[in-house]
Amino acid sequence: MTTPLLEAENLTVQYETANGMLTAVSDASFTINTSEYFGLVGESGCGKSTITKAALGGLDDNGRITAGKIRYKGEEIQDYTEKEFNEKLRWKEISWIPQGSMNSLDPLQRISEQAAMIARVHTDLSKDEAVERLREMFDIVGLPKERVTDYPHQFSGGMQQRAVIALALFLRPSLLIADEPTTALDVIMQDQVFKYLNEIKQDGEIGMLLITHDISLVFESCDRMSVMHAGQISETGTVETIYEEPHHPYTILLKEAFPDLRYPDRELGIIEGNPPQNMGEVDYCTFVDRCPWAVPECQEQAPSLEPVGGDEDHPVSCFRREEVLEEYRAENETVAQTGGDQ
Amino acid sequence: MTENAGPVLETQNLEKYFDQSTSIIDTLLRRENEKVQAVDGVSIALDSNESQGVIGESGCGKTTLLKTLMGLYQPTNGKILFKGNDTAEFGRKDWKEFRRNVQIIFQDPFDSLDPKLTIRETLEEPLKIHNISNVDERIVDILEQVELNPPEKYLDRFPRQMSGGELQRVSIARALILEPEVILADEPVSMLDVSTQASILNLLSELVDELDVSMFYISHDLSTVSYVCDRINVMYLGRIVESAPTSELLEDPQHPYSQALIDAVPIPDPKYNRGYTTLEGDVQNPVGIGDGCRFRDRCPDRMDVCEQTPKFIDVESDDDRKVACHLYYDHPQHTETAHTDEEQQEPEVSAQ
Amino acid sequence: MVKNNLSLMDNRFANNYVVRNVVGSLRLMLEDKATMVYFSYLVFVLFLGAFGPMLAPYPYDETLYVNGEILRSAPPSLAHPLGTNNIGQDIFSRLLYGARPTMITGLLGGSMIISIGMTVGVTAGYVGGRVDNTLMRITDVVYGVPLIPFAIVLVSLFGIGFVQSIVVIGLLLWRGNARVLRSQVLQIRERPFILASKAAGASRTRIVFKHVLPNIAPMAVLFFSLGIGFSILIQATLAFLGVTSPFIPSWGVMVRSAYNSGLMSQAWWWSLPPGLMIAFTVLATFMFGRSYENIAGQGNEEAFVQAG
Ligand SMILES: Nc1ncnc2c1ncn2[C@@H]1O[C@H](COP(=O)(O)OP(=O)(O)O)[C@@H](O)[C@H]1O
Ligand code: SF4
Ligand code: SF4
Ligand SMILES: [Mg+2]
């Protein structure tokens, strides 16, 4: 078996808050393979950004990895120091497009200067080499090469986001982490960004961890994905598997809640309630209060990620993972039929 | 105010221009102050019990249109008719009547309610303004209607103690509590999480079906609009470029911009290959843009004639649809007349 | 917790949004230890302002004699815990007496500053248009007026006096408040909840009193406390220039007398206590206002900078 690119194993991340230890991520495991596009989907606050920050040593001061491991190309990195992250990983191995990153460009520096500075800190490329590489990347993300010397404000929102992507890619990392890269953009701008991300994918040189609340984007642009709810990974699999055979109640309902332009007359599914804030140890399923299939057991123990139907590549963290999909389908069959009779 | 069987709310050739802030140098040089043409000749009519969407990218004038409709901005030109009566001629009493019957829901649930007021106080305010009695009863009813159960649980809460979805329900409740005839909704779900978004969308479309209200729903997100609206107007840089019943627009968009918007919406299905947008660039600023099709610098189909403003005409096969694009009519006989905004926007409103 | 507190209050009282807001935030604030210290100190100073003169062992203006000789500049002793000044007055007593004029200066000056500033700022911001223009022009002009010459001119017109010095402060220092509050109002009035209220037909008065004022209240409280602090400080400065009555022994006047006597360095017991009291009082009001604003509204650095 080849070594995965990025691997999280039973990862728990906690924040110290005024009200006690807030568990933002609990017992999360997933792997991203080399040059794979991997999507991580969930509602806001479910811990997506926390996972990415943990992987890059960028947790807020009050946050800590309290259990589990993160491996990059087989090497454990959860205990890396700031210096190690800078020297070994950031930018040249893993680059990161943080949430709201359009505003992360320094308004006072030309994009090319920002690139030169990053190159100076993380590599021994000369300034000219760095700028030349940036020009290549501008071309790839569909920006005119000669505009590398522009200041950020000379670009529109969508172009700024593409400039950020170009910066993230110009040191040729093996993994790009993109946290809600298009949430602030209109549909057409968003589509332009994904068009280029998709083109980059064709070269097969880079893997991506795409963090988003929009399951459509993941279905469209990723190979594999995880669904997350309130700190727990609910389900992982290829996008086709998750689309066709979702086995976790949250995944099933989430999919139904999503508007699909092709079927504007379909009734949208609803997930009742709100995700909980988990304090301290999480020894229950975090979906239990919202789950129509919950049984007492779900309150008493946290379900671990176990293969469903014997498929090692499709782990689901639900005690009733083998039955809910069938039940759901049976129920909705009858609904559909009675609906059709009238 | 006289009653009238026509549309509840209608705009005729509505324009809203803003002055750009001018610098001293501009004034000294006597530079022409270029106006921001945020809304430029919009004619739409909302029938009772109908829900219409207005979609377009940010910056295309949607919110300005809504605020002008609401009477929060003074129109630069054109008319707003409420039940056939021109709001420009409204007196105090008419405005009060209008305010009771036209309500608004905003985008940001976290900023839509006064942080210093309890939910009860927020809902009470419209009733007090319009001297409506049995306040408590109405408040409880309306909270039940927007599915905040049990209402008592929410009455004394402050906005900060509630989630985004709950807050948006309160906003909807506030809009409904006066039993209005028209609701204007400005991107009401775009800041909510998917699970909540679905329930609010369902709630809105139920309300339109069950209560006797009409709705203008404004959004950049076609996939949510299509769940709620019977009809969709596509807006680009201050102008409506296409108007059609929802299903027809989705199936067979005519205007190149409508096509681009529809094509760019991601589809939640890994097997479906939608292809990516071919559009480049983004929306210009609507400042001093003069004549011509506003979409021409991004349009994949542009022609020479597009330097002239296209008429907003009926689509040939279907008199329920309209489009403003030179692709859809023989331009030679129109080229002479297509110059002014006046003419292009008024094909169906005959002079009275 | 805020709620419990409210249920104890008269309902009408509690329904006043401004009051509810202030009381609720106070509660929250006092959970913070540092704020509690500042708060206690302020209560203590207020107490001194009210009862100080009664507690004073000697009349503040009595010249004390020992063996027929004036007790000049005596260092601290049991009988005179803070010693005496150059004309034989008991400093401790003067300090206790001085709390009252100092507090009056602070409260009066602070009230003037905030009431003028808020009236101008809110009116300009909310009414807008020509009214806004006019009011802001006036504010600009006031900004151009330098404090000290203005004080000297006013005082030469109306005479040197304690009240005059406070009026000078109040008439000038509202300018910062007016500007910042105006810009706050400009922001608030475009917020959706105000628009929604307008859309429901709310009148201008209703919007100002029910929505705008409660929402700027945290900042107004901050400015009020800053105003108190500034008034005390500036009055001390005016005292230095001799533009306030030297016979009313506010702490500022005490420092000045010490300075004038030329004994500043030897008789530390004379200038140091009132100096420290001023410094602590000003610090405590600033910090207190700061923490109120942090809790009740969003912290705003800019407000601090511009308030001066
Ligand atoms: N610095 C922090 N201190 C305390 N709690 C935090 C901090 N950062 C995030 N959280 C909490 O951790 C949880 C997960 O947050 P986040 O990872 O940002 O979620 P997502 O990216 O999925 O929206 C949330 O409950 C959030 O409020
Ligand atoms: S473990 Fe229980 S509560 Fe959690 S998703 Fe499965 S059935 Fe529902
Ligand atoms: S009028 Fe011309 S430029 Fe405008 S949309 Fe039609 S074809 Fe394109
Ligand atoms: Mg996030």
PDB file of C-alpha atoms in Angstrom, chain A residues 217-311:
ATOM      1  CA  LEU A 217     -19.053  21.652  -4.926  1.00  0.00           C
ATOM      2  CA  VAL A 218     -17.544  18.541  -3.400  1.00  0.00           C
ATOM      3  CA  PHE A 219     -19.633  16.209  -5.513  1.00  0.00           C
ATOM      4  CA  GLU A 220     -18.542  18.086  -8.590  1.00  0.00           C
ATOM      5  CA  SER A 221     -14.871  18.517  -7.956  1.00  0.00           C
ATOM      6  CA  CYS A 222     -13.597  15.891  -5.516  1.00  0.00           C
ATOM      7  CA  ASP A 223     -12.696  12.206  -5.674  1.00  0.00           C
ATOM      8  CA  ARG A 224     -13.382  11.294  -2.078  1.00  0.00           C
ATOM      9  CA  MET A 225     -15.028  13.057   0.798  1.00  0.00           C
ATOM     10  CA  SER A 226     -15.900  13.093   4.482  1.00  0.00           C
ATOM     11  CA  VAL A 227     -19.040  14.458   6.041  1.00  0.00           C
ATOM     12  CA  MET A 228     -18.669  16.003   9.445  1.00  0.00           C
ATOM     13  CA  HIS A 229     -21.176  16.828  12.150  1.00  0.00           C
ATOM     14  CA  ALA A 230     -20.360  18.702  15.364  1.00  0.00           C
ATOM     15  CA  GLY A 231     -16.773  17.511  15.606  1.00  0.00           C
ATOM     16  CA  GLN A 232     -17.309  13.914  14.524  1.00  0.00           C
ATOM     17  CA  ILE A 233     -16.653  12.487  11.090  1.00  0.00           C
ATOM     18  CA  SER A 234     -19.934  10.896  10.079  1.00  0.00           C
ATOM     19  CA  GLU A 235     -18.952   9.127   6.931  1.00  0.00           C
ATOM     20  CA  THR A 236     -16.122   8.865   4.423  1.00  0.00           C
ATOM     21  CA  GLY A 237     -16.067   7.447   0.914  1.00  0.00           C
ATOM     22  CA  THR A 238     -15.774   8.227  -2.756  1.00  0.00           C
ATOM     23  CA  VAL A 239     -18.145  10.957  -3.876  1.00  0.00           C
ATOM     24  CA  GLU A 240     -20.076   8.406  -5.900  1.00  0.00           C
ATOM     25  CA  THR A 241     -20.542   6.175  -2.871  1.00  0.00           C
ATOM     26  CA  ILE A 242     -21.667   9.039  -0.679  1.00  0.00           C
ATOM     27  CA  TYR A 243     -24.043  10.214  -3.376  1.00  0.00           C
ATOM     28  CA  GLU A 244     -25.568   6.857  -4.096  1.00  0.00           C
ATOM     29  CA  GLU A 245     -25.198   4.953  -0.848  1.00  0.00           C
ATOM     30  CA  PRO A 246     -25.051   7.399   2.049  1.00  0.00           C
ATOM     31  CA  HIS A 247     -25.286   5.359   5.232  1.00  0.00           C
ATOM     32  CA  HIS A 248     -25.055   7.939   7.975  1.00  0.00           C
ATOM     33  CA  PRO A 249     -28.364   9.586   8.916  1.00  0.00           C
ATOM     34  CA  TYR A 250     -26.779  13.035   8.721  1.00  0.00           C
ATOM     35  CA  THR A 251     -25.434  12.420   5.222  1.00  0.00           C
ATOM     36  CA  ILE A 252     -28.778  11.103   4.063  1.00  0.00           C
ATOM     37  CA  LEU A 253     -30.642  14.121   5.377  1.00  0.00           C
ATOM     38  CA  LEU A 254     -28.013  16.634   4.309  1.00  0.00           C
ATOM     39  CA  LYS A 255     -28.215  15.420   0.749  1.00  0.00           C
ATOM     40  CA  GLU A 256     -31.976  15.822   0.761  1.00  0.00           C
ATOM     41  CA  ALA A 257     -31.722  19.318   2.187  1.00  0.00           C
ATOM     42  CA  PHE A 258     -29.701  20.499  -0.761  1.00  0.00           C
ATOM     43  CA  PRO A 259     -31.466  22.419  -3.499  1.00  0.00           C
ATOM     44  CA  ASP A 260     -30.908  20.935  -6.934  1.00  0.00           C
ATOM     45  CA  LEU A 261     -31.560  23.223  -9.840  1.00  0.00           C
ATOM     46  CA  ARG A 262     -32.689  20.277 -11.903  1.00  0.00           C
ATOM     47  CA  TYR A 263     -35.642  19.546  -9.616  1.00  0.00           C
ATOM     48  CA  PRO A 264     -37.067  22.844  -8.389  1.00  0.00           C
ATOM     49  CA  ASP A 265     -40.360  21.201  -7.438  1.00  0.00           C
ATOM     50  CA  ARG A 266     -38.883  18.687  -5.044  1.00  0.00           C
ATOM     51  CA  GLU A 267     -39.658  19.230  -1.380  1.00  0.00           C
ATOM     52  CA  LEU A 268     -36.436  19.969   0.479  1.00  0.00           C
ATOM     53  CA  GLY A 269     -35.463  17.711   3.345  1.00  0.00           C
ATOM     54  CA  ILE A 270     -35.152  19.294   6.754  1.00  0.00           C
ATOM     55  CA  ILE A 271     -32.789  18.552   9.598  1.00  0.00           C
ATOM     56  CA  GLU A 272     -34.395  19.587  12.853  1.00  0.00           C
ATOM     57  CA  GLY A 273     -32.498  21.408  15.559  1.00  0.00           C
ATOM     58  CA  ASN A 274     -28.971  22.714  15.724  1.00  0.00           C
ATOM     59  CA  PRO A 275     -25.627  21.020  16.209  1.00  0.00           C
ATOM     60  CA  PRO A 276     -24.542  20.941  19.868  1.00  0.00           C
ATOM     61  CA  GLN A 277     -21.502  22.601  21.400  1.00  0.00           C
ATOM     62  CA  ASN A 278     -19.514  19.746  22.846  1.00  0.00           C
ATOM     63  CA  MET A 279     -17.850  20.370  26.165  1.00  0.00           C
ATOM     64  CA  GLY A 280     -15.285  17.971  27.570  1.00  0.00           C
ATOM     65  CA  GLU A 281     -15.246  14.349  26.546  1.00  0.00           C
ATOM     66  CA  VAL A 282     -17.639  13.404  23.759  1.00  0.00           C
ATOM     67  CA  ASP A 283     -19.113  10.030  24.690  1.00  0.00           C
ATOM     68  CA  TYR A 284     -22.238  10.179  22.588  1.00  0.00           C
ATOM     69  CA  CYS A 285     -23.168  10.610  18.952  1.00  0.00           C
ATOM     70  CA  THR A 286     -23.220  14.365  18.334  1.00  0.00           C
ATOM     71  CA  PHE A 287     -26.123  13.930  15.938  1.00  0.00           C
ATOM     72  CA  VAL A 288     -28.340  12.244  18.500  1.00  0.00           C
ATOM     73  CA  ASP A 289     -30.604  15.234  19.211  1.00  0.00           C
ATOM     74  CA  ARG A 290     -31.381  15.712  15.555  1.00  0.00           C
ATOM     75  CA  CYS A 291     -31.461  12.107  14.427  1.00  0.00           C
ATOM     76  CA  PRO A 292     -34.802  10.444  13.606  1.00  0.00           C
ATOM     77  CA  TRP A 293     -33.214   6.996  14.003  1.00  0.00           C
ATOM     78  CA  ALA A 294     -31.591   7.559  17.384  1.00  0.00           C
ATOM     79  CA  VAL A 295     -31.691   4.752  19.945  1.00  0.00           C
ATOM     80  CA  PRO A 296     -30.705   4.958  23.633  1.00  0.00           C
ATOM     81  CA  GLU A 297     -27.261   3.591  22.847  1.00  0.00           C
ATOM     82  CA  CYS A 298     -26.462   6.731  20.861  1.00  0.00           C
ATOM     83  CA  GLN A 299     -26.581   8.775  24.068  1.00  0.00           C
ATOM     84  CA  GLU A 300     -24.239   6.492  25.931  1.00  0.00           C
ATOM     85  CA  GLN A 301     -21.323   5.977  23.643  1.00  0.00           C
ATOM     86  CA  ALA A 302     -19.643   7.655  20.723  1.00  0.00           C
ATOM     87  CA  PRO A 303     -19.969   5.556  17.560  1.00  0.00           C
ATOM     88  CA  SER A 304     -16.601   4.905  15.964  1.00  0.00           C
ATOM     89  CA  LEU A 305     -15.942   4.905  12.242  1.00  0.00           C
ATOM     90  CA  GLU A 306     -16.575   1.327  11.067  1.00  0.00           C
ATOM     91  CA  PRO A 307     -16.797  -0.041   7.529  1.00  0.00           C
ATOM     92  CA  VAL A 308     -20.322  -0.390   6.261  1.00  0.00           C
ATOM     93  CA  GLY A 309     -21.346  -3.510   4.342  1.00  0.00           C
ATOM     94  CA  GLY A 310     -17.795  -4.786   4.773  1.00  0.00           C
ATOM     95  CA  ASP A 311     -16.447  -1.977   2.574  1.00  0.00           C
TER      96      ASP A 311
END
